Coordinates of C-alpha atoms and ligand atoms in Angstrom, one line a residue:
Chain M
M1 CA 17.2 -28.2 20.5
A2 CA 16.8 -29.4 24.3
T3 CA 20.2 -30.3 25.2
E4 CA 21.5 -26.9 24.8
T5 CA 22.1 -25.4 28.3
Y6 CA 21.3 -21.5 27.6
A7 CA 18.1 -20.6 25.9
V8 CA 19.5 -16.8 24.9
D9 CA 23.0 -16.5 24.6
A10 CA 24.0 -12.8 23.2
E11 CA 27.5 -11.9 23.3
D12 CA 28.6 -8.0 23.0
V13 CA 26.0 -7.0 21.5
V14 CA 26.2 -3.4 20.4
K15 CA 23.4 -1.4 18.3
L16 CA 23.1 2.4 17.5
F17 CA 20.8 4.4 16.8
G18 CA 22.5 7.3 15.0
K19 CA 25.2 8.1 17.6
Q20 CA 23.0 6.9 20.5
R21 CA 24.5 3.5 22.0
A22 CA 21.1 1.3 22.9
L23 CA 23.1 -1.3 23.4
D24 CA 26.8 -1.0 24.2
G25 CA 28.2 -4.6 24.6
V26 CA 25.8 -6.4 26.4
T27 CA 26.5 -10.2 27.0
L28 CA 23.3 -12.1 28.0
R29 CA 22.8 -15.8 29.3
V30 CA 19.8 -17.2 30.3
R31 CA 19.5 -20.5 31.1
R32 CA 16.7 -23.2 29.9
G33 CA 13.7 -23.1 32.7
E34 CA 14.7 -19.9 34.1
V35 CA 13.5 -16.7 35.0
Y36 CA 15.1 -13.8 33.9
G37 CA 14.3 -10.6 35.1
L38 CA 15.8 -7.2 33.3
L39 CA 16.0 -4.2 35.3
G40 CA 16.6 -0.6 34.4
P41 CA 15.6 2.8 34.4
N42 CA 13.8 4.2 31.2
G43 CA 15.8 4.2 28.2
A44 CA 18.4 1.8 29.5
G45 CA 18.2 -0.5 26.4
K46 CA 15.7 -3.2 27.9
T47 CA 13.5 -3.1 24.5
T48 CA 16.0 -3.0 22.4
L49 CA 18.0 -5.8 23.8
I50 CA 14.7 -7.9 23.7
R51 CA 14.2 -6.9 19.9
S52 CA 17.4 -8.1 19.3
L53 CA 16.8 -11.5 20.6
V54 CA 13.8 -12.0 18.1
G55 CA 15.9 -10.5 15.0
L56 CA 13.8 -7.5 15.1
V57 CA 17.2 -5.2 15.6
A58 CA 20.2 -5.7 13.5
P59 CA 23.1 -5.4 15.9
E60 CA 26.3 -3.4 14.7
A61 CA 28.6 -6.1 16.5
G62 CA 28.1 -9.3 18.8
T63 CA 26.4 -12.3 18.2
V64 CA 23.0 -13.5 19.4
S65 CA 21.9 -17.0 19.8
V66 CA 18.5 -18.1 20.8
L67 CA 17.5 -21.9 21.7
G68 CA 20.8 -23.1 20.0
H69 CA 20.3 -20.9 16.7
R70 CA 22.3 -18.4 15.7
M71 CA 20.1 -15.2 14.7
P72 CA 18.4 -14.1 12.4
Q73 CA 16.7 -17.5 12.1
L74 CA 13.1 -17.6 11.1
D75 CA 12.2 -21.1 12.1
V76 CA 13.8 -20.8 15.6
L77 CA 10.8 -18.2 16.1
A78 CA 8.0 -20.4 16.0
H79 CA 9.3 -21.8 19.7
V80 CA 9.6 -18.1 20.8
G81 CA 6.7 -15.7 22.0
Y82 CA 6.9 -12.0 22.3
M83 CA 4.8 -9.7 23.6
T84 CA 5.9 -6.0 22.8
Q85 CA 5.8 -3.1 25.4
Q86 CA 2.8 -1.6 23.7
A87 CA -0.2 -4.0 23.6
A88 CA 0.0 -5.0 19.9
L89 CA -3.5 -5.7 19.2
Y90 CA -5.9 -5.6 15.9
P91 CA -8.5 -3.1 17.8
D92 CA -11.2 -3.9 15.6
L93 CA -11.4 -7.7 16.2
S94 CA -12.7 -9.2 19.5
A95 CA -10.1 -10.8 22.3
E96 CA -10.4 -14.3 20.8
E97 CA -10.2 -13.6 17.5
N98 CA -6.8 -11.8 18.0
V99 CA -5.5 -14.8 20.1
H100 CA -6.6 -17.2 17.5
F101 CA -5.0 -14.8 14.7
F102 CA -1.6 -15.3 16.5
G103 CA -2.4 -19.0 17.0
A104 CA -2.9 -19.7 13.6
I105 CA 0.5 -17.9 13.0
Y106 CA 1.9 -20.2 14.9
G107 CA 0.1 -23.3 13.5
R108 CA -1.4 -24.1 17.5
V109 CA -5.0 -22.7 17.2
D110 CA -5.6 -25.2 20.5
G111 CA -4.0 -23.2 22.4
V112 CA -6.5 -20.3 22.7
R113 CA -8.7 -21.1 25.5
D114 CA -5.6 -21.6 27.9
A115 CA -4.6 -18.4 26.8
L116 CA -7.5 -16.6 27.4
E117 CA -8.0 -18.2 30.8
L118 CA -4.6 -17.5 32.1
V119 CA -4.7 -14.1 31.8
D120 CA -8.8 -14.6 33.0
L121 CA -10.2 -13.2 29.6
W122 CA -12.3 -15.9 28.7
D123 CA -15.2 -14.6 30.0
R124 CA -14.6 -11.3 27.7
R125 CA -13.3 -13.0 24.8
K126 CA -16.2 -11.9 22.8
S127 CA -15.7 -7.9 23.1
V128 CA -13.8 -6.1 20.4
V129 CA -10.3 -5.2 21.6
A130 CA -11.2 -1.3 21.3
S131 CA -13.8 -1.8 23.8
L132 CA -11.5 -3.3 26.3
S133 CA -9.9 -1.7 29.4
G134 CA -6.2 -0.6 29.1
G135 CA -5.1 -3.3 31.5
M136 CA -7.3 -6.0 29.9
R137 CA -5.8 -5.3 26.2
T138 CA -2.2 -6.2 28.2
R139 CA -3.7 -9.3 29.0
C140 CA -4.8 -9.8 25.9
S141 CA -1.4 -9.0 24.2
L142 CA 0.2 -11.3 26.3
A143 CA -2.5 -14.2 26.0
C144 CA -1.1 -13.6 22.0
A145 CA 2.5 -14.3 23.4
L146 CA 1.8 -17.4 24.4
V147 CA -1.0 -19.1 22.7
H148 CA 1.6 -21.4 20.9
K149 CA 3.2 -22.0 24.4
P150 CA 6.8 -21.4 23.4
D151 CA 9.6 -22.4 24.8
L152 CA 11.1 -19.2 25.3
L153 CA 8.6 -16.1 26.5
L154 CA 9.6 -12.6 25.8
L155 CA 8.1 -9.8 28.0
D156 CA 8.5 -6.6 28.0
E157 CA 6.6 -5.0 31.1
P158 CA 4.0 -7.7 30.8
T159 CA 1.8 -6.5 34.3
V160 CA 2.1 -2.5 33.6
G161 CA -1.7 -1.5 34.5
V162 CA -2.7 -5.2 35.5
D163 CA -4.3 -5.1 38.5
P164 CA -2.0 -6.4 41.7
Q165 CA -4.1 -9.3 42.1
L166 CA -4.1 -10.7 38.6
R167 CA -0.5 -10.1 38.6
V168 CA 0.0 -12.4 41.6
Q169 CA -1.9 -14.7 39.5
L170 CA 0.2 -14.1 36.5
W171 CA 3.3 -14.3 38.3
D172 CA 2.3 -17.7 39.6
R173 CA 1.7 -18.6 36.1
F174 CA 5.1 -17.6 35.3
R175 CA 6.6 -19.9 37.6
K176 CA 4.8 -22.9 36.9
M177 CA 5.6 -22.3 33.2
A178 CA 9.4 -22.3 34.4
A179 CA 8.8 -25.5 36.2
E180 CA 7.6 -27.2 33.3
G181 CA 10.6 -26.1 31.4
T182 CA 9.6 -22.5 29.7
T183 CA 12.5 -20.1 29.8
I184 CA 11.5 -16.5 30.4
V185 CA 12.9 -13.4 30.0
V186 CA 10.9 -10.4 31.6
S187 CA 12.0 -6.9 31.7
S188 CA 10.1 -4.8 34.9
H189 CA 10.5 -1.7 36.9
V190 CA 8.4 -3.2 39.9
M191 CA 10.7 -4.8 42.6
D192 CA 8.5 -7.4 44.2
E193 CA 8.2 -8.6 40.4
A194 CA 12.1 -9.0 40.3
E195 CA 12.0 -10.7 43.6
R196 CA 10.1 -13.5 41.7
C197 CA 12.8 -13.9 39.6
D198 CA 15.8 -16.4 39.5
R199 CA 18.0 -14.1 38.2
L200 CA 18.3 -10.5 37.8
G201 CA 20.4 -8.3 35.3
L202 CA 20.9 -4.6 36.1
I203 CA 21.1 -2.6 32.9
R204 CA 21.5 1.3 32.0
F205 CA 22.9 3.5 29.4
G206 CA 23.2 0.2 27.3
K207 CA 25.2 -1.7 29.7
L208 CA 24.7 -4.6 31.7
L209 CA 25.9 -2.7 35.4
A210 CA 25.2 -6.2 37.7
E211 CA 23.8 -9.8 37.4
G212 CA 23.0 -12.3 39.5
S213 CA 20.0 -14.1 42.0
V214 CA 18.4 -11.5 44.1
A215 CA 20.2 -12.4 46.9
E216 CA 23.3 -12.2 45.2
I217 CA 22.3 -8.6 44.3
K218 CA 21.7 -7.6 47.8
A219 CA 24.9 -9.0 49.0
K220 CA 26.7 -7.0 46.0
A221 CA 25.4 -3.5 47.4
G222 CA 25.8 -4.3 50.8
V223 CA 22.0 -3.8 51.4
D224 CA 18.8 -6.0 51.8
R225 CA 16.1 -3.9 50.0
L226 CA 16.2 -4.7 46.5
E227 CA 15.1 -1.1 46.0
E228 CA 18.3 0.4 47.2
A229 CA 20.6 -2.3 45.8
F230 CA 18.9 -1.3 42.3
L231 CA 19.4 2.5 43.0
K232 CA 23.0 1.9 44.4
L233 CA 24.0 -0.5 41.6
S234 CA 22.9 1.8 38.7
E235 CA 24.6 4.8 40.4
V236 CA 27.7 4.4 38.3
S237 CA 28.3 7.0 35.3
P238 CA 28.4 6.4 32.0
A239 CA 31.3 4.7 30.1
Chain P
M1 CA -14.7 30.8 22.5
N2 CA -11.0 31.3 24.2
A3 CA -8.8 32.4 21.8
R4 CA -5.6 31.4 23.4
R5 CA -6.6 28.0 23.3
V6 CA -7.6 28.3 19.8
E7 CA -4.2 29.5 19.2
A8 CA -2.3 26.8 21.0
I9 CA -4.2 24.4 18.6
T10 CA -3.1 26.2 15.6
Q11 CA 0.4 26.4 16.6
R12 CA 0.4 23.0 17.6
L13 CA -0.3 22.1 14.0
L14 CA 2.1 24.6 12.5
H15 CA 4.7 22.8 14.1
Q16 CA 3.8 19.6 13.4
F17 CA 3.6 20.5 10.1
R18 CA 7.3 22.1 10.2
R19 CA 8.5 18.5 11.4
D20 CA 7.0 17.2 8.8
R21 CA 9.0 18.0 5.5
R22 CA 7.3 15.6 3.3
T23 CA 3.9 17.0 4.0
L24 CA 4.9 20.5 3.5
A25 CA 6.6 19.6 0.0
L26 CA 3.7 17.9 -1.1
L27 CA 1.2 20.9 0.3
F28 CA 3.6 23.3 -1.9
G29 CA 4.9 20.7 -4.3
A30 CA 1.6 18.8 -5.9
P31 CA 0.0 21.4 -7.0
L32 CA 2.2 22.5 -9.3
V33 CA 3.2 19.6 -10.5
I34 CA -0.8 18.6 -11.2
L35 CA -1.4 22.3 -12.6
G36 CA 1.7 22.1 -14.6
L37 CA 0.8 19.3 -16.2
L38 CA -2.9 20.1 -17.0
G39 CA -1.4 23.4 -18.5
Y40 CA 1.3 21.4 -20.8
L41 CA -1.2 18.7 -21.7
L42 CA -3.9 21.7 -22.5
R43 CA -1.7 24.2 -23.9
G44 CA 1.5 22.7 -24.9
G45 CA 0.7 22.4 -28.5
G46 CA 0.3 18.6 -29.0
D47 CA -0.7 17.1 -31.9
V48 CA -4.4 17.3 -33.7
P49 CA -6.1 14.2 -34.7
K50 CA -5.0 12.9 -38.2
M51 CA -7.1 12.5 -41.1
G52 CA -7.4 11.4 -44.6
A53 CA -8.8 12.9 -47.7
V54 CA -9.5 10.8 -50.6
N55 CA -10.4 12.3 -53.4
L56 CA -12.2 10.9 -56.4
D57 CA -13.6 13.6 -57.9
S58 CA -12.9 14.6 -61.6
G59 CA -13.8 18.1 -61.3
Q60 CA -11.7 20.6 -59.5
L61 CA -14.2 21.3 -56.4
G62 CA -12.7 18.0 -54.6
S63 CA -9.3 19.0 -55.0
L64 CA -10.4 22.4 -53.6
V65 CA -12.1 20.7 -50.6
A66 CA -9.1 18.4 -50.1
S67 CA -6.6 21.3 -50.2
T68 CA -8.7 23.3 -47.9
L69 CA -8.3 20.2 -45.1
E70 CA -4.6 19.9 -45.0
G71 CA -4.5 23.5 -45.1
S72 CA -6.6 23.3 -41.8
K73 CA -4.8 23.9 -38.1
T74 CA -7.5 21.8 -36.2
V75 CA -6.8 18.3 -38.0
S76 CA -3.6 17.0 -39.9
A77 CA -5.3 15.3 -43.0
S78 CA -3.2 14.4 -45.8
S79 CA -4.3 13.0 -49.2
M80 CA -4.5 9.4 -49.6
S81 CA -6.3 6.2 -51.9
Q82 CA -9.3 4.8 -50.3
A83 CA -7.4 1.6 -49.8
D84 CA -4.6 3.2 -47.8
A85 CA -7.4 5.4 -45.9
E86 CA -9.0 2.0 -45.0
T87 CA -6.0 0.6 -43.6
R88 CA -5.1 3.2 -41.9
L89 CA -8.0 3.7 -40.1
R90 CA -8.2 0.3 -38.7
S91 CA -4.7 0.4 -37.1
G92 CA -5.5 3.6 -35.2
D93 CA -3.4 5.7 -37.7
I94 CA -5.9 8.0 -38.8
A95 CA -9.1 8.9 -36.6
G96 CA -11.4 9.0 -40.0
Y97 CA -11.2 10.1 -43.5
V98 CA -13.5 12.2 -46.0
L99 CA -14.5 10.7 -49.7
L100 CA -14.8 12.8 -52.2
P101 CA -17.1 10.6 -54.9
A102 CA -16.0 11.0 -58.4
D103 CA -19.4 12.6 -59.3
F104 CA -18.4 15.6 -56.4
T105 CA -18.3 18.7 -58.7
A106 CA -20.8 17.8 -60.9
Q107 CA -23.6 17.0 -57.6
V108 CA -22.4 20.5 -56.2
Q109 CA -23.2 21.8 -59.8
Q110 CA -26.4 20.2 -60.5
H111 CA -27.8 19.7 -57.0
R112 CA -26.3 22.1 -55.0
V113 CA -25.7 19.2 -52.4
V114 CA -22.6 18.0 -50.9
A115 CA -23.0 14.3 -49.5
P116 CA -19.6 13.7 -48.7
E117 CA -19.1 9.7 -47.1
V118 CA -17.2 10.7 -43.6
H119 CA -15.6 7.6 -41.9
L120 CA -15.0 7.7 -38.2
E121 CA -12.6 5.6 -36.5
G122 CA -15.4 6.3 -33.8
S123 CA -13.6 4.9 -30.5
Q124 CA -12.9 8.6 -29.2
P125 CA -15.6 11.1 -29.7
G126 CA -13.5 14.3 -29.1
L127 CA -11.3 13.0 -32.2
S128 CA -14.7 12.5 -34.2
Q129 CA -16.0 16.1 -33.5
S130 CA -12.9 17.6 -34.6
I131 CA -12.9 16.0 -37.6
L132 CA -16.5 16.7 -38.5
Q133 CA -16.0 20.0 -37.5
S134 CA -12.8 20.6 -39.7
V135 CA -14.7 18.7 -42.5
S136 CA -17.6 21.2 -42.5
Q137 CA -15.9 24.1 -42.1
S138 CA -14.1 23.1 -45.4
F139 CA -17.0 22.7 -46.8
V140 CA -18.0 26.5 -46.0
S141 CA -15.0 27.8 -48.3
L142 CA -16.4 25.7 -50.9
A143 CA -19.9 27.5 -50.5
S144 CA -18.7 30.9 -50.8
Q145 CA -16.8 29.6 -54.0
A146 CA -19.2 27.9 -55.9
G147 CA -22.6 29.7 -54.1
G148 CA -25.1 28.2 -51.7
V149 CA -24.7 24.6 -50.8
Q150 CA -26.5 21.8 -48.8
F151 CA -23.9 20.1 -46.9
T152 CA -25.0 16.5 -45.4
P153 CA -22.3 14.4 -44.9
R154 CA -22.8 10.6 -44.5
V155 CA -21.0 9.4 -41.3
S156 CA -20.4 6.1 -40.8
F157 CA -18.5 4.2 -37.8
L158 CA -15.7 1.6 -37.5
Y159 CA -16.5 1.2 -34.0
G160 CA -19.4 2.6 -31.7
G161 CA -21.6 4.4 -33.3
P162 CA -23.9 7.8 -33.5
S163 CA -25.3 7.2 -30.2
F164 CA -21.6 6.4 -28.9
D165 CA -21.4 9.1 -26.2
T166 CA -18.7 10.4 -24.0
L167 CA -20.0 8.2 -21.1
D168 CA -19.2 5.2 -23.3
Y169 CA -15.8 6.5 -23.8
F170 CA -14.9 7.4 -20.5
G171 CA -17.3 4.5 -18.9
A172 CA -14.4 2.0 -20.5
A173 CA -11.4 3.8 -18.5
F174 CA -13.7 4.7 -15.1
I175 CA -14.3 1.1 -14.5
G176 CA -10.8 0.0 -14.3
L177 CA -9.6 3.3 -12.5
V178 CA -12.4 3.2 -9.9
V179 CA -11.0 0.1 -8.8
F180 CA -7.1 0.4 -8.7
F181 CA -7.7 3.9 -7.0
L182 CA -9.7 2.8 -4.2
V183 CA -8.0 -0.1 -3.6
F184 CA -4.8 1.2 -3.6
V185 CA -5.9 3.5 -1.0
I186 CA -7.5 1.1 1.3
T187 CA -4.3 -1.2 1.4
A188 CA -1.9 1.3 1.7
V189 CA -4.0 2.5 4.7
A190 CA -4.5 -0.9 6.1
F191 CA -0.8 -2.0 5.9
L192 CA 0.2 1.4 8.2
R193 CA -2.1 0.6 10.5
E194 CA -0.7 -2.6 10.9
R195 CA 2.7 -0.9 11.2
G196 CA 1.1 1.8 13.6
Q197 CA -0.6 -0.5 15.9
G198 CA 2.5 -3.0 16.4
T199 CA 1.1 -6.1 15.0
L200 CA 3.1 -5.9 12.2
E201 CA 6.5 -5.9 14.8
R202 CA 4.6 -8.4 16.2
L203 CA 4.5 -10.5 12.5
M204 CA 8.3 -9.7 11.9
A205 CA 9.1 -11.8 15.3
S206 CA 7.1 -14.8 14.1
P207 CA 8.5 -17.4 11.6
L208 CA 6.1 -15.5 9.3
R209 CA 8.1 -15.2 5.9
R210 CA 7.9 -11.7 4.0
A211 CA 6.6 -13.4 1.1
E212 CA 3.7 -14.5 3.2
I213 CA 2.9 -11.6 4.8
V214 CA 2.5 -9.9 1.1
L215 CA 0.5 -13.0 -0.3
G216 CA -1.9 -12.7 2.5
Y217 CA -2.5 -9.3 2.2
M218 CA -3.0 -9.8 -1.6
L219 CA -5.2 -12.2 -1.3
G220 CA -7.3 -10.7 1.6
F221 CA -7.8 -7.8 -0.5
T222 CA -7.7 -9.1 -3.9
V223 CA -11.1 -10.8 -2.5
L224 CA -12.4 -7.3 -1.6
A225 CA -11.1 -6.0 -5.0
L226 CA -12.9 -9.0 -7.2
V227 CA -16.2 -8.2 -5.6
Q228 CA -15.8 -4.2 -6.2
S229 CA -14.9 -4.8 -9.4
A230 CA -17.8 -7.3 -10.6
E231 CA -19.9 -4.9 -9.1
V232 CA -18.8 -1.9 -11.0
L233 CA -19.0 -3.6 -13.8
A234 CA -22.4 -4.8 -13.1
F235 CA -23.5 -1.5 -12.6
S236 CA -21.8 0.2 -15.6
L237 CA -23.4 -2.3 -18.0
L238 CA -26.7 -3.3 -16.7
V239 CA -27.6 0.1 -15.2
L240 CA -25.7 3.1 -16.9
H241 CA -25.8 0.8 -20.5
V242 CA -21.9 1.4 -21.2
H243 CA -21.6 0.7 -24.6
N244 CA -19.7 -2.6 -24.7
V245 CA -19.2 -5.2 -27.2
G246 CA -16.7 -7.0 -26.1
N247 CA -16.0 -10.4 -24.0
V248 CA -17.3 -9.8 -20.2
A249 CA -15.1 -12.1 -18.9
L250 CA -12.0 -10.5 -20.4
I251 CA -13.0 -7.0 -19.1
F252 CA -13.3 -8.9 -15.6
L253 CA -9.8 -10.2 -15.9
L254 CA -8.1 -7.0 -16.8
E255 CA -10.1 -5.5 -13.8
A256 CA -8.9 -8.2 -11.7
L257 CA -5.0 -8.1 -12.7
M258 CA -5.4 -4.1 -11.9
A259 CA -7.0 -4.9 -8.4
I260 CA -3.8 -7.2 -7.8
A261 CA -1.6 -4.3 -9.0
A262 CA -3.1 -1.8 -6.9
V263 CA -2.6 -4.1 -3.8
N264 CA 0.6 -4.7 -4.0
L265 CA 1.4 -0.7 -5.0
G266 CA -0.1 -0.1 -1.6
I267 CA 1.9 -2.1 0.0
F268 CA 5.2 -1.7 -1.8
L269 CA 4.4 2.4 -1.2
S270 CA 3.4 2.4 2.4
M271 CA 6.8 1.1 3.0
F272 CA 7.9 5.1 2.3
A273 CA 5.4 6.1 4.8
R274 CA 5.3 6.3 8.4
T275 CA 1.5 7.5 9.0
E276 CA -1.8 7.2 7.0
F277 CA -1.7 10.7 6.5
Q278 CA 1.2 10.3 4.8
A279 CA -0.4 7.5 2.8
V280 CA -2.9 9.3 1.8
Q281 CA -0.5 12.3 0.3
F282 CA 0.7 9.6 -2.7
I283 CA -3.3 9.9 -3.8
P284 CA -1.9 13.3 -5.7
L285 CA 1.7 12.3 -6.6
V286 CA 0.9 8.4 -7.6
I287 CA -3.0 8.2 -9.1
V288 CA -3.6 12.0 -10.3
P289 CA -1.0 12.0 -12.8
Q290 CA -1.9 8.9 -14.1
V291 CA -5.1 9.8 -14.3
L292 CA -4.3 13.1 -16.4
L293 CA -1.9 10.8 -18.8
A294 CA -3.5 7.6 -18.7
G295 CA -5.8 8.6 -21.7
I296 CA -8.5 8.5 -19.5
I297 CA -9.8 12.1 -20.3
F298 CA -7.4 13.4 -22.9
P299 CA -6.4 11.4 -25.7
I300 CA -2.7 10.3 -26.0
S301 CA -2.3 10.9 -29.7
T302 CA -3.3 14.1 -28.8
E303 CA -0.6 14.8 -26.5
P304 CA 2.6 16.9 -26.7
G305 CA 5.3 14.9 -27.6
P306 CA 6.8 14.3 -24.2
L307 CA 4.3 13.9 -22.3
Q308 CA 3.4 10.9 -24.9
W309 CA 6.3 9.1 -23.7
L310 CA 5.4 9.4 -20.3
S311 CA 2.0 8.1 -20.7
H312 CA 3.5 4.9 -22.5
V313 CA 5.6 4.4 -19.4
L314 CA 2.5 4.3 -17.4
P315 CA 0.9 0.8 -16.7
L316 CA -2.8 2.7 -16.1
T317 CA -2.3 4.1 -19.9
Y318 CA -2.4 -0.1 -21.1
A319 CA -5.1 -0.9 -18.5
V320 CA -7.3 1.9 -20.3
E321 CA -6.5 1.2 -23.7
G322 CA -7.3 -2.5 -22.9
L323 CA -10.2 -1.8 -21.0
R324 CA -11.3 -0.1 -24.1
N325 CA -10.0 -2.0 -26.9
I326 CA -12.5 -4.4 -25.3
M327 CA -15.5 -3.0 -24.9
I328 CA -15.5 -0.3 -27.8
K329 CA -13.7 -2.6 -30.2
G330 CA -14.5 -5.8 -29.4
A331 CA -10.8 -7.0 -29.1
D332 CA -10.0 -10.4 -27.8
L333 CA -6.8 -12.1 -26.8
T334 CA -5.9 -12.7 -30.6
W335 CA -5.6 -9.2 -31.1
S336 CA -1.9 -8.0 -30.6
T337 CA -2.6 -4.7 -29.1
L338 CA -4.8 -6.1 -26.3
Q339 CA -1.9 -8.7 -25.8
L340 CA 0.4 -6.1 -25.0
D341 CA -2.0 -4.0 -22.9
V342 CA -2.5 -7.0 -21.0
G343 CA 1.3 -8.5 -20.8
V344 CA 2.2 -4.6 -19.6
V345 CA -0.3 -5.3 -16.9
L346 CA 0.7 -8.5 -16.1
G347 CA 4.1 -7.2 -15.7
F348 CA 3.3 -4.4 -13.9
C349 CA 1.7 -6.6 -11.3
V350 CA 4.8 -9.0 -10.7
L351 CA 6.8 -5.9 -10.2
V352 CA 5.1 -4.5 -7.6
I353 CA 4.8 -8.0 -5.9
L354 CA 8.7 -8.6 -6.2
A355 CA 8.9 -4.8 -4.6
G356 CA 6.2 -5.2 -2.3
A357 CA 8.0 -8.3 -0.9
A358 CA 11.7 -6.5 -1.1
T359 CA 11.0 -3.4 1.2
L360 CA 9.2 -5.3 3.7
R361 CA 12.1 -5.8 5.9
R362 CA 12.5 -8.7 8.3
R363 CA 14.4 -5.9 10.2
I364 CA 12.6 -3.1 10.6
A365 CA 15.2 -1.1 12.9
Ligands
LIG401 N1 13.6 2.8 16.6 C1 14.7 3.2 17.7 N2 15.1 4.9 16.5 C2 15.9 5.5 17.7 N3 16.2 5.5 18.9 C3 15.8 4.6 19.6 C4 15.1 3.4 18.9 N4 14.5 2.6 19.8 C5 15.1 3.1 20.7 N5 16.1 3.9 20.8 C6 16.8 4.7 21.7 O1 17.7 3.6 22.1 C7 17.9 3.7 23.4 C8 16.8 2.3 24.6 O2 15.6 2.2 24.4 P1 14.8 1.1 25.2 O3 13.5 1.0 24.2 O4 15.7 0.0 24.8 O5 14.6 1.6 26.3 P2 13.6 0.9 27.7 O6 15.1 0.1 28.8 O7 13.1 -0.1 26.9 O8 13.3 1.8 28.6 P3 11.7 1.6 28.9 O9 11.8 1.5 30.3 O10 11.2 3.6 28.7 O11 10.8 0.9 27.9 C9 16.7 4.8 24.0 O12 17.9 6.0 24.6 C10 16.2 5.4 22.9 O13 15.8 6.9 22.5
LIG402 MG1 11.1 -0.6 26.8

């Protein structure tokens, strides 16, 4: 499996919700050990794209391969971590019980402590999720996504509501995980996070409008602030 | 109190209902279904209990009583031999028979007493009551012909006995019903919550197989359901002293099967609801008709024909009948009726397990 160049290889993926083209021919290739950022306005198709990678969305057209396996494929999901946009947790269980449960699903309960420490929830591990603050719930949800030390980590807006200090800390950990070989696909609206990605994809109206490293994107738009580049490149009207 | 704010809430609720066609349909459809069913059950001109009249009398008074009974509208009586009556009573074909002895006419004329033997099947107090009433009415007309007579029937029961009351009859059925009902509701709501809070999506993105999800749920809730079944059973037998001549382990087995069926029915039906609110709506749709038609309150043999047919399709009917066979008649697994009951409930379990697993789609969009 490790011989595959691409951790994610999606080609011409089309997904319709009724008449709505949530994905309109997206081709996405993410190399192993890369941190890939998906940027785009609300309703652009980021979540739909990520869900199609784990087989939660059945595309009308196109193919998706993950870690060298054509999706949908159940066993490859053992090596994928998926953090949903809304914190998906059992509110009546404690933080630790939640992480432990997802660890057990993947047969990796040994990662519980690491995961909780990573998101700085070890001290609050006995707290019932319903009693945690919003940002803490997001962190707990993140811990659940990486408890099994996946090769591919899909994060849908992982740092919404997380305080700046911890956000910086988390990104340091993401970079460290990437250096150890984990591939990370992360959606975000936050530009300073985007700056820390190896490559960025700009998505809008279900299309990948531009792709490249931060420097490439800035050069393409002819501006030197990522925010401006982002606005400029997404001015393209829908086809 | 601000009227506009109150109005805002009222308006919002009505708007929400307008979007929720299913709830509207239920709100206005279910009462008609339930009341219609009840009306049909009670007024639909269903069958009356069947009984036999065994006339051994050499005089003419015996045949007078027998023909009065045969003309009765509250029972459907027919003449038969004693041996015939006895076999038909045991097979459940008739709910009872009256035996008019050889010296019946002589007794009436010499002693002015009638003491006919009334043999009752006994497991359904309602039917026994109808038969006793019809028999005593037939003697009223006798009394008007032969002058005052004293009527003292000698009643014997095949099952149960004179102290066998309504609770004994309902108790057996309710033991199963309570478990089935509660387990169904709890499972359906828990499963929908899993969907609503997004954790189901997370599980779907994991290597879990759907059979594993269904099985995990089934085992978790079955543990709860079994404890509940044991509690209900113990309470019924030890505190309420519900009549039981059967094997407690068998009762528990049937209850456990019902609990497993309820868990899977809950999982299966929760696929067709989007919210917990909608799941609760399955109660009047799924549970109430079964309660009315499974023979829990109204004996199936006295239902109007089309409803009897429906009753024989509902799995709860067999569960209830099985529990009554065990507790009232002392049936064990060598009885073919109990084999059928357990078989149907088992089959239903398998069916809903498969249905649950099949509808839990891997892809949820
Ligand atoms: N389950 C669904 N049913 C119908 N339409 C959907 C569904 N999921 C997404 N869509 C539609 O697909 C489009 C893309 O949605 P998606 O959730 O992928 O956007 P997004 O980029 O993640 O937005 P956000 O930044 O708000 O999270 C939207 O127009 C949305 O309305
Ligand atoms: Mg999204």
